[in-house]
């Protein structure tokens, strides 16, 4: 069984990593694939696809495979069952927004959701994880103001943001 964790990862933060670790520990999955949306259809990405991929590779190192996903929407990535038996892993915030995603019923046709906390969505697999209250917006704003982000992102991601000047 495969766990799929998709998103903009603009930037990937400790909440994303905690979600991935908890999924690997608590779900019946033997591999994790992190799908970095190359051109997200639902929201603009501030950092380039290459920078977001590099940061995701650093953040999720040792946890699973990180790939740049050319599909703008989750439904396009999972349509046809190309990942076989898989769960699509989301946090509670994304689970709450799931009905607004492009073709949510079609997504569920191919992969069930695995929700990190109580989801309230019928048919979802839930699991608990400890995560600090972090948002990508807060991280980007801190970087733009020159404030530290070490408490919000894994150290390799902070180094890439600093070295590449991402979000400045």
Tab-separated table of C-alpha atoms in Angstrom:
chain	number	residue	atom	x	y	z
A	1	UNK	CA	0.000	0.000	0.000
A	2	UNK	CA	1.266	3.468	-0.932
A	3	UNK	CA	0.742	6.739	0.885
A	4	UNK	CA	0.487	9.827	-1.325
A	5	UNK	CA	1.186	13.241	0.168
A	6	UNK	CA	0.654	16.044	-2.304
A	7	UNK	CA	0.780	19.799	-2.236
A	8	UNK	CA	2.495	23.027	-3.169
A	9	UNK	CA	5.065	22.695	-0.375
A	10	UNK	CA	5.718	26.433	-0.552
A	11	UNK	CA	7.707	25.763	1.648
A	12	UNK	CA	7.495	22.296	3.190
A	13	UNK	CA	7.431	22.703	6.976
A	14	UNK	CA	7.609	20.637	10.125
A	15	UNK	CA	3.837	20.102	10.082
A	16	UNK	CA	4.135	18.400	6.680
A	17	UNK	CA	6.994	16.240	7.940
A	18	UNK	CA	5.070	15.324	11.110
A	19	UNK	CA	2.077	14.328	8.969
A	20	UNK	CA	4.279	12.127	6.769
A	21	UNK	CA	5.975	10.469	9.750
A	22	UNK	CA	2.662	9.778	11.487
A	23	UNK	CA	1.199	8.309	8.309
A	24	UNK	CA	4.178	5.987	7.914
A	25	UNK	CA	3.891	4.899	11.544
A	26	UNK	CA	0.119	4.510	11.789
A	27	UNK	CA	-1.220	3.620	8.367
A	28	UNK	CA	-0.811	0.270	6.626
A	29	UNK	CA	1.519	1.760	4.014
A	30	UNK	CA	4.916	0.479	3.028
A	31	UNK	CA	6.002	3.459	0.944
A	32	UNK	CA	5.408	7.194	0.763
A	33	UNK	CA	5.354	9.284	-2.402
A	34	UNK	CA	5.446	13.062	-1.952
A	35	UNK	CA	3.887	14.819	-4.952
A	36	UNK	CA	5.121	18.393	-5.365
A	37	UNK	CA	2.645	20.200	-7.634
A	38	UNK	CA	4.650	21.713	-10.472
A	39	UNK	CA	1.890	24.181	-11.395
A	40	UNK	CA	-0.746	24.042	-8.627
A	41	UNK	CA	-4.199	24.601	-10.083
A	42	UNK	CA	-5.798	25.814	-6.869
A	43	UNK	CA	-3.328	28.449	-5.672
A	44	UNK	CA	-0.295	30.367	-6.874
A	45	UNK	CA	3.105	29.105	-5.759
A	46	UNK	CA	5.570	31.807	-4.736
A	47	UNK	CA	8.749	29.720	-5.064
A	48	UNK	CA	9.659	28.062	-8.344
A	49	UNK	CA	8.830	24.395	-8.910
A	50	UNK	CA	12.536	23.571	-8.818
A	51	UNK	CA	13.044	25.328	-5.464
A	52	UNK	CA	9.937	23.685	-3.983
A	53	UNK	CA	11.109	20.270	-5.210
A	54	UNK	CA	14.596	20.804	-3.751
A	55	UNK	CA	13.113	21.889	-0.404
A	56	UNK	CA	10.711	18.913	-0.349
A	57	UNK	CA	13.559	16.503	-1.095
A	58	UNK	CA	15.434	17.966	1.867
A	59	UNK	CA	12.409	17.980	4.179
A	60	UNK	CA	11.280	14.424	3.432
A	61	UNK	CA	14.740	12.855	3.079
A	62	UNK	CA	14.649	9.269	4.259
A	63	UNK	CA	10.854	9.167	4.447
A	64	UNK	CA	9.932	8.449	0.863
A	65	UNK	CA	10.188	9.338	-2.788
A	66	UNK	CA	9.707	13.004	-3.724
A	67	UNK	CA	8.552	13.738	-7.274
A	68	UNK	CA	7.559	16.806	-9.240
A	69	UNK	CA	3.948	16.244	-10.262
A	70	UNK	CA	2.965	17.846	-13.598
A	71	UNK	CA	-0.749	17.560	-12.784
A	72	UNK	CA	-2.295	20.814	-11.547
A	73	UNK	CA	-5.038	19.012	-9.595
A	74	UNK	CA	-5.066	15.920	-7.373
A	75	UNK	CA	-7.816	14.320	-9.438
A	76	UNK	CA	-5.564	14.377	-12.500
A	77	UNK	CA	-2.672	12.853	-10.545
A	78	UNK	CA	-4.690	9.886	-9.230
A	79	UNK	CA	-7.134	9.313	-12.093
A	80	UNK	CA	-6.835	5.842	-13.551
A	81	UNK	CA	-5.403	4.383	-10.372
A	82	UNK	CA	-1.816	4.870	-11.491
A	83	UNK	CA	-0.555	4.436	-7.910
A	84	UNK	CA	-2.410	1.157	-7.303
A	85	UNK	CA	-3.610	0.604	-3.742
A	86	UNK	CA	-2.981	3.962	-2.134
A	87	UNK	CA	-4.192	6.467	0.420
A	88	UNK	CA	-4.124	10.192	-0.256
A	89	UNK	CA	-2.821	11.741	2.967
A	90	UNK	CA	-4.153	15.109	4.108
A	91	UNK	CA	-4.239	17.156	7.274
A	92	UNK	CA	-7.529	18.133	8.885
A	93	UNK	CA	-7.462	21.575	7.252
A	94	UNK	CA	-7.321	20.055	3.771
A	95	UNK	CA	-9.908	17.430	4.703
A	96	UNK	CA	-12.303	20.206	5.670
A	97	UNK	CA	-11.724	21.876	2.297
A	98	UNK	CA	-11.878	18.593	0.354
A	99	UNK	CA	-15.472	19.079	-0.923
A	100	UNK	CA	-14.255	22.204	-2.749
A	101	UNK	CA	-11.434	20.381	-4.560
A	102	UNK	CA	-11.782	19.679	-8.268
A	103	UNK	CA	-13.895	16.512	-8.683
A	104	UNK	CA	-13.656	15.196	-5.106
A	105	UNK	CA	-15.869	12.185	-5.882
A	106	UNK	CA	-13.552	11.206	-8.727
A	107	UNK	CA	-10.557	11.432	-6.392
A	108	UNK	CA	-12.291	9.088	-3.937
A	109	UNK	CA	-13.032	6.696	-6.783
A	110	UNK	CA	-9.282	6.081	-7.088
A	111	UNK	CA	-7.891	6.708	-3.589
A	112	UNK	CA	-9.426	6.981	-0.126
A	113	UNK	CA	-8.373	9.900	2.036
A	114	UNK	CA	-6.240	9.293	5.107
A	115	UNK	CA	-6.830	12.269	7.377
A	116	UNK	CA	-4.369	13.300	10.058
A	117	UNK	CA	-6.883	14.004	12.886
A	118	UNK	CA	-10.653	13.858	13.027
A	119	UNK	CA	-11.977	14.637	9.595
A	120	UNK	CA	-15.730	14.252	9.830
A	121	UNK	CA	-15.646	12.992	6.254
A	122	UNK	CA	-17.377	9.721	5.648
A	123	UNK	CA	-15.088	7.011	4.376
A	124	UNK	CA	-11.892	8.679	5.495
A	125	UNK	CA	-9.163	6.840	7.375
A	126	UNK	CA	-8.021	8.964	10.300
A	127	UNK	CA	-4.822	8.997	12.340
A	128	UNK	CA	-3.367	11.343	14.938
A	129	UNK	CA	-0.187	13.355	14.690
A	130	UNK	CA	1.535	16.055	16.724
A	131	UNK	CA	2.098	19.211	14.742
A	132	UNK	CA	2.882	22.788	15.656
A	133	UNK	CA	0.535	25.484	14.364
A	134	UNK	CA	2.414	26.456	11.187
A	135	UNK	CA	1.411	27.932	7.847
A	136	UNK	CA	3.365	28.439	4.655
A	137	UNK	CA	2.179	32.049	4.601
A	138	UNK	CA	3.720	32.704	8.012
A	139	UNK	CA	7.014	31.170	6.884
A	140	UNK	CA	7.139	33.228	3.660
A	141	UNK	CA	6.308	36.427	5.583
A	142	UNK	CA	9.012	35.759	8.178
A	143	UNK	CA	11.615	35.168	5.467
A	144	UNK	CA	10.595	38.369	3.675
A	145	UNK	CA	11.058	40.286	6.965
A	146	UNK	CA	14.427	38.626	7.602
A	147	UNK	CA	13.160	36.775	10.676
A	148	UNK	CA	14.331	33.262	11.657
A	149	UNK	CA	12.329	30.214	10.535
A	150	UNK	CA	14.404	27.468	12.171
A	151	UNK	CA	11.524	26.573	14.482
A	152	UNK	CA	9.150	26.123	11.527
A	153	UNK	CA	11.011	24.166	8.835
A	154	UNK	CA	13.510	21.304	8.856
A	155	UNK	CA	17.135	22.590	8.946
A	156	UNK	CA	17.914	21.491	5.349
A	157	UNK	CA	14.894	23.487	4.098
A	158	UNK	CA	16.021	26.580	6.025
A	159	UNK	CA	19.484	26.256	4.415
A	160	UNK	CA	18.010	26.044	0.907
A	161	UNK	CA	15.758	29.056	1.525
A	162	UNK	CA	18.763	31.040	2.796
A	163	UNK	CA	21.238	29.898	0.136
A	164	UNK	CA	18.837	30.296	-2.791
A	165	UNK	CA	17.224	33.502	-1.529
A	166	UNK	CA	13.765	31.946	-1.814
A	167	UNK	CA	10.908	34.211	-0.586
A	168	UNK	CA	13.104	37.329	-0.362
